Tab-separated table of C-alpha atoms in Angstrom:
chain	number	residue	atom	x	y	z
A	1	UNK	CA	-15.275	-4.069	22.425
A	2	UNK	CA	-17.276	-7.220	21.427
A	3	UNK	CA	-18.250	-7.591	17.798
A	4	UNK	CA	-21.264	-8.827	16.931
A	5	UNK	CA	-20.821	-9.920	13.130
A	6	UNK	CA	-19.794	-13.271	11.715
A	7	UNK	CA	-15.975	-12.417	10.636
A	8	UNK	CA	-16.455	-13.279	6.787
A	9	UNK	CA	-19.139	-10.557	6.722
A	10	UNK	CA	-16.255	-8.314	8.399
A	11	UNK	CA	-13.862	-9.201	5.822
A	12	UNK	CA	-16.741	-7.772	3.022
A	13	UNK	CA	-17.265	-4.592	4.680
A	14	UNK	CA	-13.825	-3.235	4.757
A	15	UNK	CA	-13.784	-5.078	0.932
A	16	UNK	CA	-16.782	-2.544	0.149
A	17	UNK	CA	-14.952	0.327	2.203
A	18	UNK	CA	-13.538	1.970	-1.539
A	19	UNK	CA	-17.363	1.877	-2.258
A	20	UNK	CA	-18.383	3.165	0.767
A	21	UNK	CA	-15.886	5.790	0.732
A	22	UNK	CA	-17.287	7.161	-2.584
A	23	UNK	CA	-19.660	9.044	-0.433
A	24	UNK	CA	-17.889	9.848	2.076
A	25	UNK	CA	-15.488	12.390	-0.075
A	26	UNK	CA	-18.484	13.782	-1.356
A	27	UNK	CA	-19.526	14.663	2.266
A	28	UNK	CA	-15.881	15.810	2.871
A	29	UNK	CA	-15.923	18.066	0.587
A	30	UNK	CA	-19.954	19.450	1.191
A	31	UNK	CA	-18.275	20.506	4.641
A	32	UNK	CA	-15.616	22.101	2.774
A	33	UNK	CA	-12.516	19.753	4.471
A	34	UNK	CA	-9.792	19.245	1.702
A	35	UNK	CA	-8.950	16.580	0.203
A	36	UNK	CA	-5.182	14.733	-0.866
A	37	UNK	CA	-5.282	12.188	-2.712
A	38	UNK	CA	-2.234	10.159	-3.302
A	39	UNK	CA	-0.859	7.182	-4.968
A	40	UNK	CA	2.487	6.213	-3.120
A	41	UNK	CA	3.387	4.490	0.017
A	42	UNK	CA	5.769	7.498	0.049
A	43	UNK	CA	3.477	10.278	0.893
A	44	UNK	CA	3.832	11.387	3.966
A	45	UNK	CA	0.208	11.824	4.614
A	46	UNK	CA	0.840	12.891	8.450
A	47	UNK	CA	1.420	16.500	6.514
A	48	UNK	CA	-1.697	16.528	5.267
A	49	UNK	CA	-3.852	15.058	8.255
A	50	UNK	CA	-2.034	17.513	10.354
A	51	UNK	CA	-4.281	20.735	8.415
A	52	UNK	CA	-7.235	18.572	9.140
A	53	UNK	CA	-7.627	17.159	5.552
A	54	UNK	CA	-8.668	14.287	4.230
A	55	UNK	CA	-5.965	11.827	2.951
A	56	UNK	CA	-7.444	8.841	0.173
A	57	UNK	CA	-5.624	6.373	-2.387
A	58	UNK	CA	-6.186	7.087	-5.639
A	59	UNK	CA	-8.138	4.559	-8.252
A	60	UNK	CA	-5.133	2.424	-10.378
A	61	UNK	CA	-5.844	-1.124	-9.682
A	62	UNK	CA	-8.503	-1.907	-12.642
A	63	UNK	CA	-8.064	-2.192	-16.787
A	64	UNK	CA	-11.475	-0.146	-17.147
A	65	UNK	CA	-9.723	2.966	-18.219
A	66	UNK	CA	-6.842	1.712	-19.603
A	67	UNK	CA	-7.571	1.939	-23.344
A	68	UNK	CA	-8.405	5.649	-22.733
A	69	UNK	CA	-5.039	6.262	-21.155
A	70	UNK	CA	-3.159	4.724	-24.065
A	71	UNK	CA	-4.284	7.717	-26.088
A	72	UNK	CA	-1.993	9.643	-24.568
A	73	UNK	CA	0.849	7.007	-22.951
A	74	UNK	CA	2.812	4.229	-24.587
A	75	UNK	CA	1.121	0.607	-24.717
A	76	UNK	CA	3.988	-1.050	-22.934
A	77	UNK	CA	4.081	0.961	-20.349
A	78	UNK	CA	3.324	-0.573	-16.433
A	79	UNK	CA	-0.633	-0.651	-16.149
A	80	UNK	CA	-0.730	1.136	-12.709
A	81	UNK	CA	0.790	4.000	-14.186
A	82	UNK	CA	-2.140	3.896	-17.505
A	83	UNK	CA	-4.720	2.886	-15.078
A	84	UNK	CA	-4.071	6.105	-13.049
A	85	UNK	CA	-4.029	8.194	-15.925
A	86	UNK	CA	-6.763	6.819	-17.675
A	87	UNK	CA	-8.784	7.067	-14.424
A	88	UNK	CA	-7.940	10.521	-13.900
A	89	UNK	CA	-8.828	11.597	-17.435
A	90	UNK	CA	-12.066	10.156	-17.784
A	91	UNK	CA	-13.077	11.449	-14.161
A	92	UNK	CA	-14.221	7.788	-13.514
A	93	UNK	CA	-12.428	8.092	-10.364
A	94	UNK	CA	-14.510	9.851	-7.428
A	95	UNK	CA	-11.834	10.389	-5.080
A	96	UNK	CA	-9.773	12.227	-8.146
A	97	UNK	CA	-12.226	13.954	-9.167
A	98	UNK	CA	-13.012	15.288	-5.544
A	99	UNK	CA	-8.876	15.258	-4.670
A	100	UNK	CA	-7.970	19.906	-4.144
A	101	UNK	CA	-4.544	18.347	-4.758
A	102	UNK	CA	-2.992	15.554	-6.093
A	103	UNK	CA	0.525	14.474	-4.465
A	104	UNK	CA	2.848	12.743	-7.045
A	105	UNK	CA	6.682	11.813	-6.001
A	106	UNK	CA	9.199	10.948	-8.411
A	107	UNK	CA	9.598	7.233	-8.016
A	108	UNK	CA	9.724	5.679	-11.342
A	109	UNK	CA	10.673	7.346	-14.705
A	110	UNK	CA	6.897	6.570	-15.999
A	111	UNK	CA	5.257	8.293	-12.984
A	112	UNK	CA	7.224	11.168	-13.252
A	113	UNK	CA	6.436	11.779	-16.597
A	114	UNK	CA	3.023	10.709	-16.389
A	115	UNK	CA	2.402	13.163	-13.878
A	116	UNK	CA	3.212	15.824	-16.182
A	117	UNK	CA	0.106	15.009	-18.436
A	118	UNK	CA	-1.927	15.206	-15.110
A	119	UNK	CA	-1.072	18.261	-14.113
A	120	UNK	CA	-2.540	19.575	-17.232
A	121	UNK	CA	-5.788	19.245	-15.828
A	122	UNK	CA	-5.679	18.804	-12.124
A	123	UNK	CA	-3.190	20.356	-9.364
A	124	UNK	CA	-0.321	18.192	-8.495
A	125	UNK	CA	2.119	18.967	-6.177
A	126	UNK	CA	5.441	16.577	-7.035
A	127	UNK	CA	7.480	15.768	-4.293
A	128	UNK	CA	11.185	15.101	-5.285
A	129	UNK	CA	12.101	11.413	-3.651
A	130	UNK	CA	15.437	10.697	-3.666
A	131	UNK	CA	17.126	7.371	-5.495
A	132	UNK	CA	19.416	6.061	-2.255
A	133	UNK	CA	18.593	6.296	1.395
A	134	UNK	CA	22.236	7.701	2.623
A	135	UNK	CA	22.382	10.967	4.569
A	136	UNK	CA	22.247	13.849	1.355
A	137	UNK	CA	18.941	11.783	0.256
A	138	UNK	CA	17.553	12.264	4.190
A	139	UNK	CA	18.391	15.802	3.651
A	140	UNK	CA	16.575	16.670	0.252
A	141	UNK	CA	13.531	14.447	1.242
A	142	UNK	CA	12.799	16.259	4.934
A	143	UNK	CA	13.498	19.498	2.735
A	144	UNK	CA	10.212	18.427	0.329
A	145	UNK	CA	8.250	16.989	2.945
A	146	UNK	CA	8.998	21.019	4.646
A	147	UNK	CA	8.165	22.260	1.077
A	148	UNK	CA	5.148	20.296	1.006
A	149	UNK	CA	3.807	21.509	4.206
A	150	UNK	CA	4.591	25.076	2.887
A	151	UNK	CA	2.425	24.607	-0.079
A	152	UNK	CA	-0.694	23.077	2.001
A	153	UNK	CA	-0.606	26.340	4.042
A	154	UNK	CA	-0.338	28.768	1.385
A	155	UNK	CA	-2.796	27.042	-0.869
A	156	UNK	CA	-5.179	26.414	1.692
A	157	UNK	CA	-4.484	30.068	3.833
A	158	UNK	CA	-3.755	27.780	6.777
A	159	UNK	CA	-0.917	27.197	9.501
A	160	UNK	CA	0.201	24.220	10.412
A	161	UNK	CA	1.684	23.834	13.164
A	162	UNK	CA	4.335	21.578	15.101
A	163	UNK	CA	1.877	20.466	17.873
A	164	UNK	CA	-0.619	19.168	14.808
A	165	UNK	CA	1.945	17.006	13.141
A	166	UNK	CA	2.862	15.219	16.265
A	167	UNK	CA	-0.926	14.993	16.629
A	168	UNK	CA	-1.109	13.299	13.559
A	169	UNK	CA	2.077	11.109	13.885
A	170	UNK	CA	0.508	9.570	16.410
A	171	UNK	CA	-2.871	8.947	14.793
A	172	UNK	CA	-1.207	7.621	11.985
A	173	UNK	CA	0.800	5.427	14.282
A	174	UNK	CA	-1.691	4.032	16.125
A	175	UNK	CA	-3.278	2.896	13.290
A	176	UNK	CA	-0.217	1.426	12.196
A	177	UNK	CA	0.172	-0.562	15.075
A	178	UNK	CA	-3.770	-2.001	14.704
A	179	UNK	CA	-2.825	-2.912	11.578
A	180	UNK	CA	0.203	-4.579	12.195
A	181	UNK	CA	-1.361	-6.782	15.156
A	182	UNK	CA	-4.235	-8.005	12.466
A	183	UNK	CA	-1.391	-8.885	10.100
A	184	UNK	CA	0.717	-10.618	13.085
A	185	UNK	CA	-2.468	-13.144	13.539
A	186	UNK	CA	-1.108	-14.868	10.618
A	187	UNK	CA	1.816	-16.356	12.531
A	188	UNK	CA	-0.025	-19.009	13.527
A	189	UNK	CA	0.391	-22.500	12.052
A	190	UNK	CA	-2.107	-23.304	10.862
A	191	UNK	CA	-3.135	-19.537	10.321
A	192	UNK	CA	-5.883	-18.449	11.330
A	193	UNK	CA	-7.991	-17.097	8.211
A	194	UNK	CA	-7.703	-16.777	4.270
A	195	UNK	CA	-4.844	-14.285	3.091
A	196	UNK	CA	-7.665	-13.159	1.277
A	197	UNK	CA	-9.615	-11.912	4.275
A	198	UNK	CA	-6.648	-10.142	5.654
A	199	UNK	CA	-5.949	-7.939	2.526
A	200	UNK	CA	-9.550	-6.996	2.450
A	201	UNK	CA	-8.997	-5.375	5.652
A	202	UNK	CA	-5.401	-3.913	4.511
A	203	UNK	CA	-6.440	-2.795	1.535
A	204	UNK	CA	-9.742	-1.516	3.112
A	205	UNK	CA	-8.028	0.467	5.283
A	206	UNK	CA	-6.252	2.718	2.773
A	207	UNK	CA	-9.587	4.675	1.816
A	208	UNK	CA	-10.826	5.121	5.610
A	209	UNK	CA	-10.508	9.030	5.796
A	210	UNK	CA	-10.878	9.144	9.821
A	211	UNK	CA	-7.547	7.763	10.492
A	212	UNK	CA	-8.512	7.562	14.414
A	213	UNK	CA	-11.150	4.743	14.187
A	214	UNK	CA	-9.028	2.182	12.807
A	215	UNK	CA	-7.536	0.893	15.623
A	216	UNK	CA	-10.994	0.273	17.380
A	217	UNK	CA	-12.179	-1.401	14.474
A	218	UNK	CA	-9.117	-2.866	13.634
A	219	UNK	CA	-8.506	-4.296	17.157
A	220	UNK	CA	-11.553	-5.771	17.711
A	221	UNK	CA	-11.418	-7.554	14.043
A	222	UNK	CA	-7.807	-8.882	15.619
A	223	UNK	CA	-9.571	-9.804	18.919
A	224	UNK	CA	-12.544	-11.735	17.404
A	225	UNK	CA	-10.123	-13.838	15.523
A	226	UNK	CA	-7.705	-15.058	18.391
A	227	UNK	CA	-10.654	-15.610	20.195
A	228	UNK	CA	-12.211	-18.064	17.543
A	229	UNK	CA	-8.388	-19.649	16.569
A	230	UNK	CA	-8.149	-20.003	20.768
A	231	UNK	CA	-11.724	-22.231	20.229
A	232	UNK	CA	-10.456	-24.346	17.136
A	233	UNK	CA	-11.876	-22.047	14.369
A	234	UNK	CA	-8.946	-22.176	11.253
A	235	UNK	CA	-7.913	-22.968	8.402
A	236	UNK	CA	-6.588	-26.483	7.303
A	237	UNK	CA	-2.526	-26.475	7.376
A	238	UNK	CA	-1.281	-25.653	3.626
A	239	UNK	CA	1.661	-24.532	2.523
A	240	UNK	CA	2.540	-20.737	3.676
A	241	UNK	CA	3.373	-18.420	0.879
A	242	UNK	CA	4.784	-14.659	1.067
A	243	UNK	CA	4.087	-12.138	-1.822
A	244	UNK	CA	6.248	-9.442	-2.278
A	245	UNK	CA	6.858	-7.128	-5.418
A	246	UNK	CA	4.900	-4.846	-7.041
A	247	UNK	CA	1.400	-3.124	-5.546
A	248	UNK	CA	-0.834	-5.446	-5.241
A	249	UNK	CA	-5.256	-4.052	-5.337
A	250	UNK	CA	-8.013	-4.458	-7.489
A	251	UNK	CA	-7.241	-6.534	-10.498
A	252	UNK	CA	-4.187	-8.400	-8.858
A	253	UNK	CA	-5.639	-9.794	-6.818
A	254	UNK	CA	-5.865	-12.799	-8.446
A	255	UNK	CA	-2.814	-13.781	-7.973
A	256	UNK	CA	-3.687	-14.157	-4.010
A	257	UNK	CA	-6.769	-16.022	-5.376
A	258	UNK	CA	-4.244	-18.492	-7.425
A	259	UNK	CA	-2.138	-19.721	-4.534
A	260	UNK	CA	-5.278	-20.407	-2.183
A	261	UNK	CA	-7.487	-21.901	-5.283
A	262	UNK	CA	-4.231	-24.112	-5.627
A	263	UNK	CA	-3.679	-25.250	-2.096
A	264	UNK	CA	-1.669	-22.490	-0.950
A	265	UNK	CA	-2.608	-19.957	1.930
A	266	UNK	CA	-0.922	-16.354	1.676
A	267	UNK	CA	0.413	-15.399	5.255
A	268	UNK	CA	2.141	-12.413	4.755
A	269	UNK	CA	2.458	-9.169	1.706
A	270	UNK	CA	6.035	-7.438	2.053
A	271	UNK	CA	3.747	-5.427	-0.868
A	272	UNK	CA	2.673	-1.822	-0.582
A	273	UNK	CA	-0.410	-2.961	0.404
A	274	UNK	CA	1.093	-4.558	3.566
A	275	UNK	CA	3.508	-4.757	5.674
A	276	UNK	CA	6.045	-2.719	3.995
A	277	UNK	CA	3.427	0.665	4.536
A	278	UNK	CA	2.617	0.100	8.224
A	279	UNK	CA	6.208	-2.033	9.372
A	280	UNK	CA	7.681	1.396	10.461
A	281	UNK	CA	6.437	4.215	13.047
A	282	UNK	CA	7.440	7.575	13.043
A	283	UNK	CA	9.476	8.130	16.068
A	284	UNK	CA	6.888	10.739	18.221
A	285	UNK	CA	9.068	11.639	20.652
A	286	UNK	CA	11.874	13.173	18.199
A	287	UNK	CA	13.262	16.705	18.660
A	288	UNK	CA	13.018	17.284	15.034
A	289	UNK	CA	9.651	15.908	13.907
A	290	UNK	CA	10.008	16.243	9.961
A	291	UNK	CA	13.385	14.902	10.357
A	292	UNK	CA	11.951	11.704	11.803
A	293	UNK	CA	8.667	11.700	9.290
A	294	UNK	CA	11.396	11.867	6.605
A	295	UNK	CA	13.855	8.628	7.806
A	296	UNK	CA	10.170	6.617	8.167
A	297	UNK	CA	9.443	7.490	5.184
A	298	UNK	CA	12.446	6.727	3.231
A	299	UNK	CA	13.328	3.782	5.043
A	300	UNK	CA	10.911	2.036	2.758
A	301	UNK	CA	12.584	-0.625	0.865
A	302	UNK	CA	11.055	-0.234	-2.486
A	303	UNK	CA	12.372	-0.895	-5.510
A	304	UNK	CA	13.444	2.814	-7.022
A	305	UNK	CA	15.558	2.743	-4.317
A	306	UNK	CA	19.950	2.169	-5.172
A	307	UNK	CA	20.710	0.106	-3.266
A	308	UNK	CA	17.550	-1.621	-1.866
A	309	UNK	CA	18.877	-3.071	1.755
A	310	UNK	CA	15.925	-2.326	3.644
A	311	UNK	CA	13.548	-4.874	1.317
A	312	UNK	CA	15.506	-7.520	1.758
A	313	UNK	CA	15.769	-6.974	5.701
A	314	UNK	CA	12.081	-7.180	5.879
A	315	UNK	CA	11.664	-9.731	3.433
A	316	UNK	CA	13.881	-11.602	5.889
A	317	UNK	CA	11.925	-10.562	8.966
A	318	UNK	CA	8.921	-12.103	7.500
A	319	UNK	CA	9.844	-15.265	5.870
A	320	UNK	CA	11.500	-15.809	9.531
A	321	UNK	CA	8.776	-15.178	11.777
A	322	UNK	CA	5.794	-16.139	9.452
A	323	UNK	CA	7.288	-19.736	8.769
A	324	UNK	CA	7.329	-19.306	5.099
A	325	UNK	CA	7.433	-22.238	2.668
A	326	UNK	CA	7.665	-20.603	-0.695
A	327	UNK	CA	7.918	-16.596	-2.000
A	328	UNK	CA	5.883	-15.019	-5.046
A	329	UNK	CA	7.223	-12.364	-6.413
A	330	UNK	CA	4.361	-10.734	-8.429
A	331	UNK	CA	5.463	-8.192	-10.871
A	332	UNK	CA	3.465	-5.931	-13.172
A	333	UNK	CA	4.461	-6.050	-16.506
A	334	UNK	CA	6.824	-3.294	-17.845
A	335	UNK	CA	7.591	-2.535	-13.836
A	336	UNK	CA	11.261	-2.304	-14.988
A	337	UNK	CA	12.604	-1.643	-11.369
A	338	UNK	CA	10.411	-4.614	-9.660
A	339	UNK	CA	11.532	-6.745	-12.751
A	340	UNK	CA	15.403	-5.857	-12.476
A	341	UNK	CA	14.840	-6.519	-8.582
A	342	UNK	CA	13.820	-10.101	-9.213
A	343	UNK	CA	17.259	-11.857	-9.610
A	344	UNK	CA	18.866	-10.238	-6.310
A	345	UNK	CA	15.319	-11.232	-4.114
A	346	UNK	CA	15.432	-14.952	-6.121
A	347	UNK	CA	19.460	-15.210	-4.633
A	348	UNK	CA	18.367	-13.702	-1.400
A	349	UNK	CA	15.106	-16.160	-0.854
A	350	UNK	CA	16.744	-19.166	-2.475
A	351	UNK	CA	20.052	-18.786	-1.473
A	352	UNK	CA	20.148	-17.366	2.227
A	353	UNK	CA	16.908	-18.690	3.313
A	354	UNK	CA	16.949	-21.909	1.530
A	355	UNK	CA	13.262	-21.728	1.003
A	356	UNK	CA	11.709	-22.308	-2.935
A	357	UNK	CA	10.827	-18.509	-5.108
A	358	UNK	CA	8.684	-18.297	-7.950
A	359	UNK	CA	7.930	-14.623	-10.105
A	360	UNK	CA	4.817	-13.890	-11.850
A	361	UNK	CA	4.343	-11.392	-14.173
A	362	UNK	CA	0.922	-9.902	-14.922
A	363	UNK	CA	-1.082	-7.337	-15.897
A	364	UNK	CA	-4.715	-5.521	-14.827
A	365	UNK	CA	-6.173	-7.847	-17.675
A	366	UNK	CA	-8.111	-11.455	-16.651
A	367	UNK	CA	-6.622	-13.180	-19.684
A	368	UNK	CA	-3.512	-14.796	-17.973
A	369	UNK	CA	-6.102	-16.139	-14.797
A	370	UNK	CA	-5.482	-19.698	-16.122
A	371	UNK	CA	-1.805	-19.602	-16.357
A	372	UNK	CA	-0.967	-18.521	-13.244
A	373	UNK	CA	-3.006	-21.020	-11.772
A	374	UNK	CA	-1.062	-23.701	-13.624
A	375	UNK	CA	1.975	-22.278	-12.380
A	376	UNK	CA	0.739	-21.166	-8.881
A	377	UNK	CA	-0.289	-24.395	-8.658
A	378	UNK	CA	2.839	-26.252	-9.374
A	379	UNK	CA	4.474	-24.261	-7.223
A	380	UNK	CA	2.666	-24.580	-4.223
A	381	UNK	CA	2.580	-28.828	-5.152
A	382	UNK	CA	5.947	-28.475	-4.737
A	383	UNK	CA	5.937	-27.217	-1.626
């Protein structure tokens, strides 16, 4: 499948895709398909796809609503969980305010308590994640992710059934897979476009509602750019950073923007946002399907998680086969797991890989844009 457009104008539309995707729930929902909306790399949207709905990311990436969410939440509290909030109270979000459901999980203490103010005014389903990923945690998780299933089909007076999950496991996987081969461009040296560009498309992704036509869009993105980096088309050779930590969308982006306004080029997120949501597939030939959805799903090596082995194993993976010069670790301010996290990925990046790690905290705000290019920028000199 050849495309036709210049890839920078590419890179814009799945940028605009949130926009463009405002609409598209409103359609969803004139035709009378549900809709989930979710905030977590933990939701195990293949539930939810399986009854046909409509799965979106919810708005909590901007400082817009903010002040209206401090009404009711503590200022020094981690601005993803106010920007949700405030989103979701002032109906500023469309996807929200068009979500039947809302799926929260209890991953941090301020979610899960957040949460509790939301469901005052919206449904919200709370699906109880467990803290470690031994065998008793694999248990109670494929027990919610069972429960949740439950509640789709009594809310919506639908069955779901066995055949549809697998269905959807291996929709969801495909796309998975697309996305993963876009990402795996960037292990050329010199790579082969902006960091930038390939969030866009990431980050894009998350509010396409037709899972199935990623990976045709997806892999023909992936093929244009080989086939321009095969004819010389690249960028200059720069120092490769990773970024790992918190979520990264919206407002934070500017910390990509720092290291590639400062010399750097971003070749890999271990983020939400990247490879840590679409690393894993769901293994579709299992003889207990929600026992498999539940060990992809909690295999995720975030930081709520006691012990966190999984994180640094991909963390590893990456710096390895990306060629990494130099980590970020971006955290969001008052993100008291990330934060705590910080000293055990500094040993692990500076210690067994040998390779320099700097962390940045920040917030949804634009007032700390010029010093984290000062120190973005040393950092990368460095390098």
């Amino acid at each position: 499948m050849e495309l036709i457009k210049d890839l920078p104008e590419v890179f814009e539309e799945f940028a605009e895709q949130r926009q463009k995707s405002f609409l598209a729930v409103k359609e969803l929902k004139e035709k009378g398909v549900p809709v989930v909306g979710s905030y977590c790399t933990y939701f195990p949207k293949e539930i939810a796809m399986a009854m046909g709905a409509g799965c979106v990311s919810l708005c909590s990436t901007s400082d817009e609503t903010i002040p209206e969410a401090e009404k009711d939440l503590p200022k020094n509290l981690c601005p993803l969980i106010k920007s949700s909030y405030g989103f979701a109270k002032t109906d500023k979000c469309p996807f929200f305010y068009f979500s039947d459901v809302v799926v929260g999980e209890t991953t941090c203490d301020g979610k899960k308590k957040m949460y509790e103010y939301m469901s005052e005014f919206k449904d919200v389903f709370i699906m109880e994640l467990p803290n470690s990923q031994r065998e008793p945690g694999l248990q109670l998780w494929k027990g919610e992710i069972i429960r949740f299933k439950e509640y789709l089909e009594q809310k919506f007076g639908v069955t779901i059934t066995e055949e549809q999950i697998r269905e959807a496991v291996k929709t969801e996987n495909q796309a998975r897979r697309s996305l993963k081969k876009l990402y795996e461009v960037m292990k050329h040296d010199p790579a082969p476009i902006k960091g930038q560009d390939l969030f866009k498309v990431l980050y894009g992704s998350t509010f396409k509602f037709d899972r199935s036509l990623i990976p045709g869009e997806v892999d023909a993105l992936t093929a244009k750019i080989e086939k321009e980096y095969a004819e010389g088309k690249m960028e200059e050779k720069k120092p490769r950073i990773l970024i790992t930590g918190c979520p990264i969308g919206g407002a934070t982006e500017k910390v990509i923007r720092a290291v590639e306004d400062n010399g750097g080029i971003v070749v890999t997120f271990e983020n939400c946002s990247g490879a840590k949501s679409i690393d894993k597939m769901v293994d579709e030939d299992a003889e207990d399907i929600y026992d498999a959805i539940a060990r992809r799903y909690l295999n995720i090596g975030c930081s709520v998680m006691t012990p966190n082995p999984n994180r640094l194993e991909l963390l590893g993976r990456l710096i390895d086969e990306y060629q990494v010069d130099g980590v970020v670790d971006m955290i969001l301010q008052a993100c008291h797991t990330y934060n705590v996290e910080t000293n055990t990925i500094r040993k692990f990046v500076t210690g067994e890989k040998g390779i320099p790690y700097i962390s940045v905290e920040t917030d949804y705000s634009q007032a700390d844009i010029g010093q984290l290019n000062t120190r973005l920028a040393a950092f990368v000199e460095m390098l």
